[in-house]
Structures are given as C-alpha cells and as structure tokens.
Coordinates of C-alpha atoms in Angstrom, one line a residue:
X15 CA 53.5 161.9 38.4
X16 CA 56.2 159.5 37.1
X17 CA 59.6 158.9 38.6
X18 CA 62.9 158.8 36.6
X19 CA 64.1 155.4 35.4
X20 CA 67.0 153.8 37.3
X21 CA 70.6 154.0 36.0
X22 CA 73.7 152.2 37.1
X23 CA 75.2 153.8 40.2
X24 CA 72.0 155.3 41.4
X25 CA 71.4 155.7 45.1
X26 CA 68.7 153.5 46.7
X27 CA 67.3 154.3 50.1
X28 CA 66.4 151.3 52.3
X29 CA 63.5 151.9 54.7
X30 CA 61.6 149.8 57.3
X31 CA 58.1 151.2 57.5
X32 CA 56.6 148.0 58.9
X33 CA 57.9 145.1 60.9
X34 CA 61.5 144.2 62.1
X35 CA 63.6 142.1 59.9
X36 CA 66.4 139.5 60.0
X37 CA 69.8 141.3 59.8
X38 CA 71.5 138.4 57.9
X39 CA 68.9 138.5 55.2
X40 CA 69.1 142.2 55.1
X41 CA 72.8 141.9 54.3
X42 CA 72.1 139.3 51.6
X43 CA 69.5 141.5 49.9
X44 CA 71.8 144.5 50.2
X45 CA 74.7 142.7 48.5
X46 CA 72.4 141.7 45.6
X47 CA 71.5 145.3 45.0
X48 CA 75.1 146.4 45.2
X49 CA 76.1 143.7 42.8
X50 CA 73.6 145.1 40.3
X51 CA 75.6 148.4 40.5
X52 CA 73.5 150.5 42.9
X53 CA 74.6 152.4 45.9
X54 CA 72.6 152.0 49.1
X55 CA 71.5 154.4 51.8
X56 CA 70.0 152.5 54.8
X57 CA 67.7 154.5 57.0
X58 CA 69.1 155.7 60.4
X59 CA 66.6 153.8 62.4
X60 CA 66.0 150.6 60.4
X61 CA 67.5 148.3 63.0
X62 CA 65.3 149.6 65.8
X63 CA 62.7 147.3 67.3
X64 CA 59.5 148.1 69.2
X65 CA 57.6 144.9 69.6
X66 CA 56.2 143.9 66.2
X67 CA 57.3 147.3 64.7
X68 CA 60.6 148.4 63.3
X69 CA 60.9 151.3 65.7
X70 CA 58.5 154.1 66.7
X71 CA 56.3 156.0 64.3
X72 CA 58.6 159.0 64.6
X73 CA 61.7 157.0 63.8
X74 CA 60.1 155.1 60.8
X75 CA 58.5 158.3 59.4
X76 CA 61.8 160.2 59.7
X77 CA 63.6 157.6 57.7
X78 CA 60.9 157.6 55.0
X79 CA 60.7 161.4 54.8
X80 CA 64.6 161.6 54.7
X81 CA 64.7 159.1 51.8
X82 CA 62.2 161.1 49.7
X83 CA 63.8 164.5 50.6
X84 CA 67.4 163.6 49.8
X85 CA 68.0 164.9 46.2
X86 CA 70.5 162.1 45.2
X87 CA 68.2 159.3 46.2
X88 CA 66.6 157.7 43.0
X89 CA 64.5 155.0 44.6
X90 CA 63.0 154.1 48.0
X91 CA 63.0 150.3 48.8
X92 CA 60.9 148.7 51.6
X93 CA 62.9 146.2 53.5
X94 CA 60.0 144.1 54.7
X95 CA 56.2 144.0 55.0
X96 CA 54.4 142.6 58.0
X97 CA 52.5 145.4 59.8
X98 CA 53.0 149.0 60.6
X99 CA 53.1 151.3 57.6
X100 CA 49.4 152.4 58.1
X101 CA 50.5 153.9 61.5
X102 CA 52.9 156.2 59.6
X103 CA 50.3 158.0 57.5
X104 CA 49.5 160.7 60.0
X105 CA 53.2 161.3 60.5
X106 CA 54.0 162.0 56.8
X107 CA 54.1 165.5 55.5
X108 CA 52.6 165.0 52.0
X109 CA 53.1 168.6 50.9
X110 CA 56.8 168.3 51.5
X111 CA 56.8 165.2 49.2
X112 CA 55.0 166.9 46.4
X113 CA 57.9 167.5 44.0
X114 CA 59.4 165.1 41.5
X115 CA 58.6 161.6 42.7
X116 CA 61.1 158.9 43.3
X117 CA 60.6 155.2 42.5
X118 CA 58.8 153.7 45.5
X119 CA 59.1 149.9 45.8
X120 CA 57.3 147.4 48.1
X121 CA 54.3 145.2 48.5
X122 CA 52.0 143.6 51.1
X123 CA 51.9 146.0 54.0
X124 CA 53.4 148.7 51.8
X125 CA 49.9 148.8 50.1
X126 CA 49.0 151.4 52.7
X127 CA 51.8 153.7 51.4
X128 CA 51.1 152.9 47.7
X129 CA 47.5 154.0 48.1
X130 CA 48.3 157.1 50.2
X131 CA 50.9 158.3 47.6
X132 CA 48.4 157.8 44.8
X133 CA 45.6 159.5 46.7
X134 CA 47.5 162.5 48.0
X135 CA 50.2 162.9 45.4
X136 CA 49.1 161.1 42.2
X137 CA 52.4 159.3 42.1
X138 CA 53.2 156.2 40.0
X139 CA 54.6 153.6 42.4
X140 CA 55.8 150.0 42.0
X141 CA 54.3 146.8 43.5
X142 CA 57.3 144.5 43.9
X143 CA 59.1 142.1 46.2
X144 CA 60.6 143.7 49.3
X145 CA 64.3 143.5 50.1
X146 CA 63.8 140.4 52.3
X147 CA 62.1 138.6 49.3
X148 CA 65.1 139.5 47.2
X149 CA 67.4 137.9 49.8
X150 CA 65.3 134.7 49.6
X151 CA 65.0 134.7 45.8
X152 CA 68.0 136.2 44.1
X153 CA 66.4 135.4 40.8
X154 CA 64.2 138.5 41.3
X155 CA 67.3 140.7 40.7
X156 CA 67.2 140.5 36.9
X157 CA 63.5 141.5 36.9
X158 CA 64.4 144.4 39.2
X159 CA 67.0 145.9 37.0
X160 CA 65.2 145.4 33.7
X161 CA 61.8 146.7 34.9
X162 CA 63.1 149.8 36.6
X163 CA 65.5 150.9 33.8
X164 CA 62.6 151.7 31.6
X165 CA 63.3 149.0 29.1
X166 CA 60.3 146.8 29.9
X167 CA 56.8 147.3 28.4
X168 CA 54.9 145.8 31.4
X169 CA 52.8 143.4 29.4
X170 CA 51.5 140.1 30.7
X171 CA 49.8 137.4 28.6
X172 CA 47.4 134.9 30.1
X173 CA 45.3 131.9 28.8
X174 CA 41.7 131.0 28.7
X175 CA 42.1 129.2 32.1
X176 CA 42.8 132.6 33.7
X177 CA 39.6 134.2 32.4
X178 CA 36.7 134.3 34.8
X179 CA 34.6 136.7 32.8
X180 CA 35.4 138.0 29.3
X181 CA 35.6 141.6 28.3
X182 CA 37.8 144.6 27.8
X183 CA 38.5 147.5 30.0
X184 CA 40.9 150.4 30.4
X185 CA 41.9 152.4 33.5
X186 CA 44.6 153.2 35.9
X187 CA 45.9 150.1 37.7
X188 CA 45.3 150.3 41.4
X189 CA 45.4 148.0 44.4
X190 CA 47.7 145.6 46.1
X191 CA 47.0 143.6 49.3
X192 CA 43.3 143.1 49.8
X193 CA 43.5 143.1 53.6
X194 CA 45.3 146.5 53.6
X195 CA 42.9 148.0 51.1
X196 CA 39.9 147.1 53.2
X197 CA 41.5 148.7 56.3
X198 CA 42.0 152.0 54.5
X199 CA 38.3 152.4 53.7
X200 CA 36.8 155.4 55.4
X201 CA 40.2 157.2 55.6
X202 CA 41.4 160.1 53.5
X203 CA 44.1 157.8 52.0
X204 CA 41.8 155.5 50.0
X205 CA 42.0 156.4 46.3
X206 CA 39.2 156.9 43.8
X207 CA 38.7 153.5 42.1
X208 CA 36.0 154.7 39.6
X209 CA 37.1 153.5 36.2
X210 CA 40.2 151.7 37.6
X211 CA 41.6 148.3 36.9
X212 CA 41.8 146.8 40.4
X213 CA 44.5 144.3 41.3
X214 CA 44.2 142.3 44.5
X215 CA 46.3 139.6 46.3
X216 CA 46.6 138.2 49.8
X217 CA 48.3 135.6 52.0
X218 CA 47.2 133.2 54.7
X219 CA 43.6 134.2 54.8
X220 CA 40.6 131.8 55.1
X221 CA 38.0 132.0 52.3
X222 CA 35.4 133.5 54.6
X223 CA 37.9 136.3 55.5
X224 CA 38.6 137.0 51.8
X225 CA 34.9 137.1 51.2
X226 CA 34.4 139.5 54.1
X227 CA 37.2 141.8 52.9
X228 CA 36.0 141.9 49.3
X229 CA 32.4 142.4 50.4
X230 CA 33.6 145.4 52.6
X231 CA 34.9 147.0 49.4
X232 CA 31.6 146.2 47.6
X233 CA 29.4 147.5 50.4
X234 CA 31.5 150.7 50.3
X235 CA 30.7 151.2 46.6
X236 CA 34.2 150.6 45.4
X237 CA 33.6 147.7 43.1
X238 CA 30.7 148.6 40.7
X239 CA 32.6 151.3 38.9
X240 CA 35.7 149.3 38.1
X241 CA 37.0 148.9 34.5
X242 CA 38.4 145.5 35.3
X243 CA 39.5 143.1 38.1
X244 CA 42.8 141.3 38.2
X245 CA 43.4 138.6 40.8
X246 CA 47.0 137.9 41.7
X247 CA 48.4 135.2 43.9
X248 CA 46.6 134.1 47.1
X249 CA 49.3 132.2 48.9
X250 CA 48.2 129.7 51.6
X251 CA 44.6 130.9 51.5
X252 CA 42.4 128.2 50.0
X253 CA 42.0 126.6 46.6
X254 CA 42.1 128.8 43.5
X255 CA 38.7 127.5 42.5
X256 CA 37.1 128.6 45.8
X257 CA 38.5 132.1 45.5
X258 CA 37.4 132.4 41.9
X259 CA 33.8 131.2 42.7
X260 CA 33.6 133.6 45.6
X261 CA 34.7 136.6 43.5
X262 CA 32.4 135.7 40.6
X263 CA 29.4 135.5 42.9
X264 CA 30.4 138.8 44.4
X265 CA 30.6 140.6 41.1
X266 CA 27.7 138.9 39.4
X267 CA 25.8 142.2 38.9
X268 CA 28.8 143.9 37.3
X269 CA 30.0 143.7 33.7
X270 CA 33.7 144.3 33.8
X271 CA 36.3 141.6 32.8
X272 CA 37.8 139.5 35.5
X273 CA 41.0 137.4 35.3
X274 CA 42.8 135.3 37.9
X275 CA 46.2 133.8 38.6
X276 CA 48.4 136.5 37.3
X277 CA 52.0 136.7 38.7
X278 CA 51.7 139.3 41.4
X279 CA 51.6 138.7 45.2
X280 CA 53.2 136.7 47.9
X281 CA 55.4 133.8 46.7
X282 CA 57.6 133.1 43.8
X283 CA 55.3 134.7 41.2
X284 CA 55.6 138.4 42.2
X285 CA 56.6 140.5 39.2
X286 CA 57.2 144.2 39.3
X287 CA 54.1 146.1 38.2
X288 CA 53.5 149.8 38.1
X289 CA 50.5 151.2 40.0
X290 CA 48.8 154.4 39.0
X291 CA 49.3 154.2 35.2
X292 CA 46.7 153.4 32.5
X293 CA 46.4 149.7 31.7
X294 CA 44.4 147.8 29.1
X295 CA 42.8 144.5 30.1
X296 CA 41.6 142.4 27.1
X297 CA 40.5 138.8 27.8
X298 CA 39.9 138.0 24.1
X299 CA 43.6 138.8 23.3
X300 CA 44.7 137.4 26.7
X301 CA 46.7 140.5 27.6
X302 CA 47.2 142.9 30.5
X303 CA 49.2 145.8 29.2
X304 CA 50.5 149.2 30.4
X305 CA 49.4 151.9 27.9
X306 CA 52.4 154.1 28.7
X307 CA 55.8 153.9 30.2
X308 CA 55.6 154.4 34.0
X309 CA 59.1 155.9 34.1
X310 CA 60.7 159.1 32.7
X311 CA 63.6 158.0 30.5

C-alpha cells in the first residue's frame, strides 16, 4: 500500500523508537523541516531516557501508534537510530495500523520497523536519513522535499566499476541495515525475499562480522531466490574491495546481478529510496530504477 505524497503545510510526526538524542541537534533538524514548510508534531515521550533507550517500550510505542493513528499526520519521521526499535514490535497493534499508510521515514535501526511494516501490512516505506542526520547535513533537505512530493522518478545510474556481476532482475526492493535484518530472522516480522531486489548497508562492522551476518541470511535460505543484490555504503567497516570479494564468494552459486557502492547507508551518500515497490536492476544499462511511483499523487 502506498502513502500520499507530501504537500506544503503537511503535518510530520517526530518519533524516537530507538536511542536518545541530542536536544540541540533535534532543534536544528526540526527548524530545517519547518523551513521547508512543514508543521511538526513531536511525540509526547521523545525526550525520555531509559539508559540506552529513548524511554520505555510503552512510551515509545505509544508515540509511534499515536503518530500513525492521528488523521492529519502525513508522515512519521524517526529522530535517531541506535538501538531499540526491535523491542517495540510486540507492542505495536498492526491491525489498528492497517488503513491508508502514511509516509514512514528512517534508516539504520529503523530497518526493524521497515521490515515489520512490509511483512505485516505490505506498506511502502522510505529508507532515508533520520532527523539527526538532517541536522548534521542540511543539504539533505532538498532531497527530502523533492523525493517525497512525488516528483522524483527514483532512478540511480552506476558505472562498470560498481558492477560485481552482470545481469538483469526485477522485484520489490527490500532490505536496509544488514545487522538488523539478520537479527529479525526466525521472527514473524521477517519479509518474504523470494524474487526481491535486496539492498544492504552497515556501519562500523569488521569484515568477519559482515561475513557472519550475510552467511546467516544465506544459511536461512534468504539469498538464493533473490532477483538482484544492491550493496550500499559500508561506513567504517573495511575496504570496499574486501566487502565485494566476500559478497561475491558468498553468492558464487547464485545467478542474480550484484552491484556495489550505491548511495544508500550511513554517511554523506544516503539518498531517499522507497522500499516495497518494484525495481529494475540492469547492469548492462547501469541503472537501478523504480518501476512505479511509490507515492499516491
């Protein structure tokens, strides 16, 4: 199910499903969204702290449910990643969320929520910088407004250097943070990846840990049936060459196309990309392209 495109003056709910955040950067990011012409609705409990979590499960889940339930909210924006959104999954009433979806925005730890919404509700969601990243990099603001207004075609071009294995494939784009994905295996919130184009990224993980995480997906039977594999940014992990070699060795018995180094993930190259919509991956044309608009205009 697709959400409605954003319009000037729309109300954006700000939620903290994971870790606590810096109040000053929160204010900076909020001002950027307000300067774009949006109204903001901060969650009631977003400034709570409970160790490494932004409040209790009950408080964080209440804010998230309220954001989706309020009729005049058009989009739900994660303030920060870190850790904690997986602990919310048993607290969410998915049947109550089953109406017209709203734009849901976040990345990193929000991967748990992206995948749960896609599995339980078949929603289209958006992998994008969190509010804290917007505060650090105001240049993300233009991408935010253009992409979510429905005026962007969500096409990315890449060169031969990005191609690890040639081929073509079509399927729903799924994925996000590799660590989070691996920790959802064996739960009712892990989506069906058969025929999907899988996107993965990560941050501050050693090569052997990335190998272990990806091998976990492979041993669980989640890799062989893919239509394509897209590697985003792996910030502060190891060399790009090491990651590429590890992935190619892991998928040497598969036939789908594999590309690397696309602008999604931690760091400066983190473009907004819709999850849950059909994409085409064509390495001969050097193009990753959404086959339909992820937003209702």
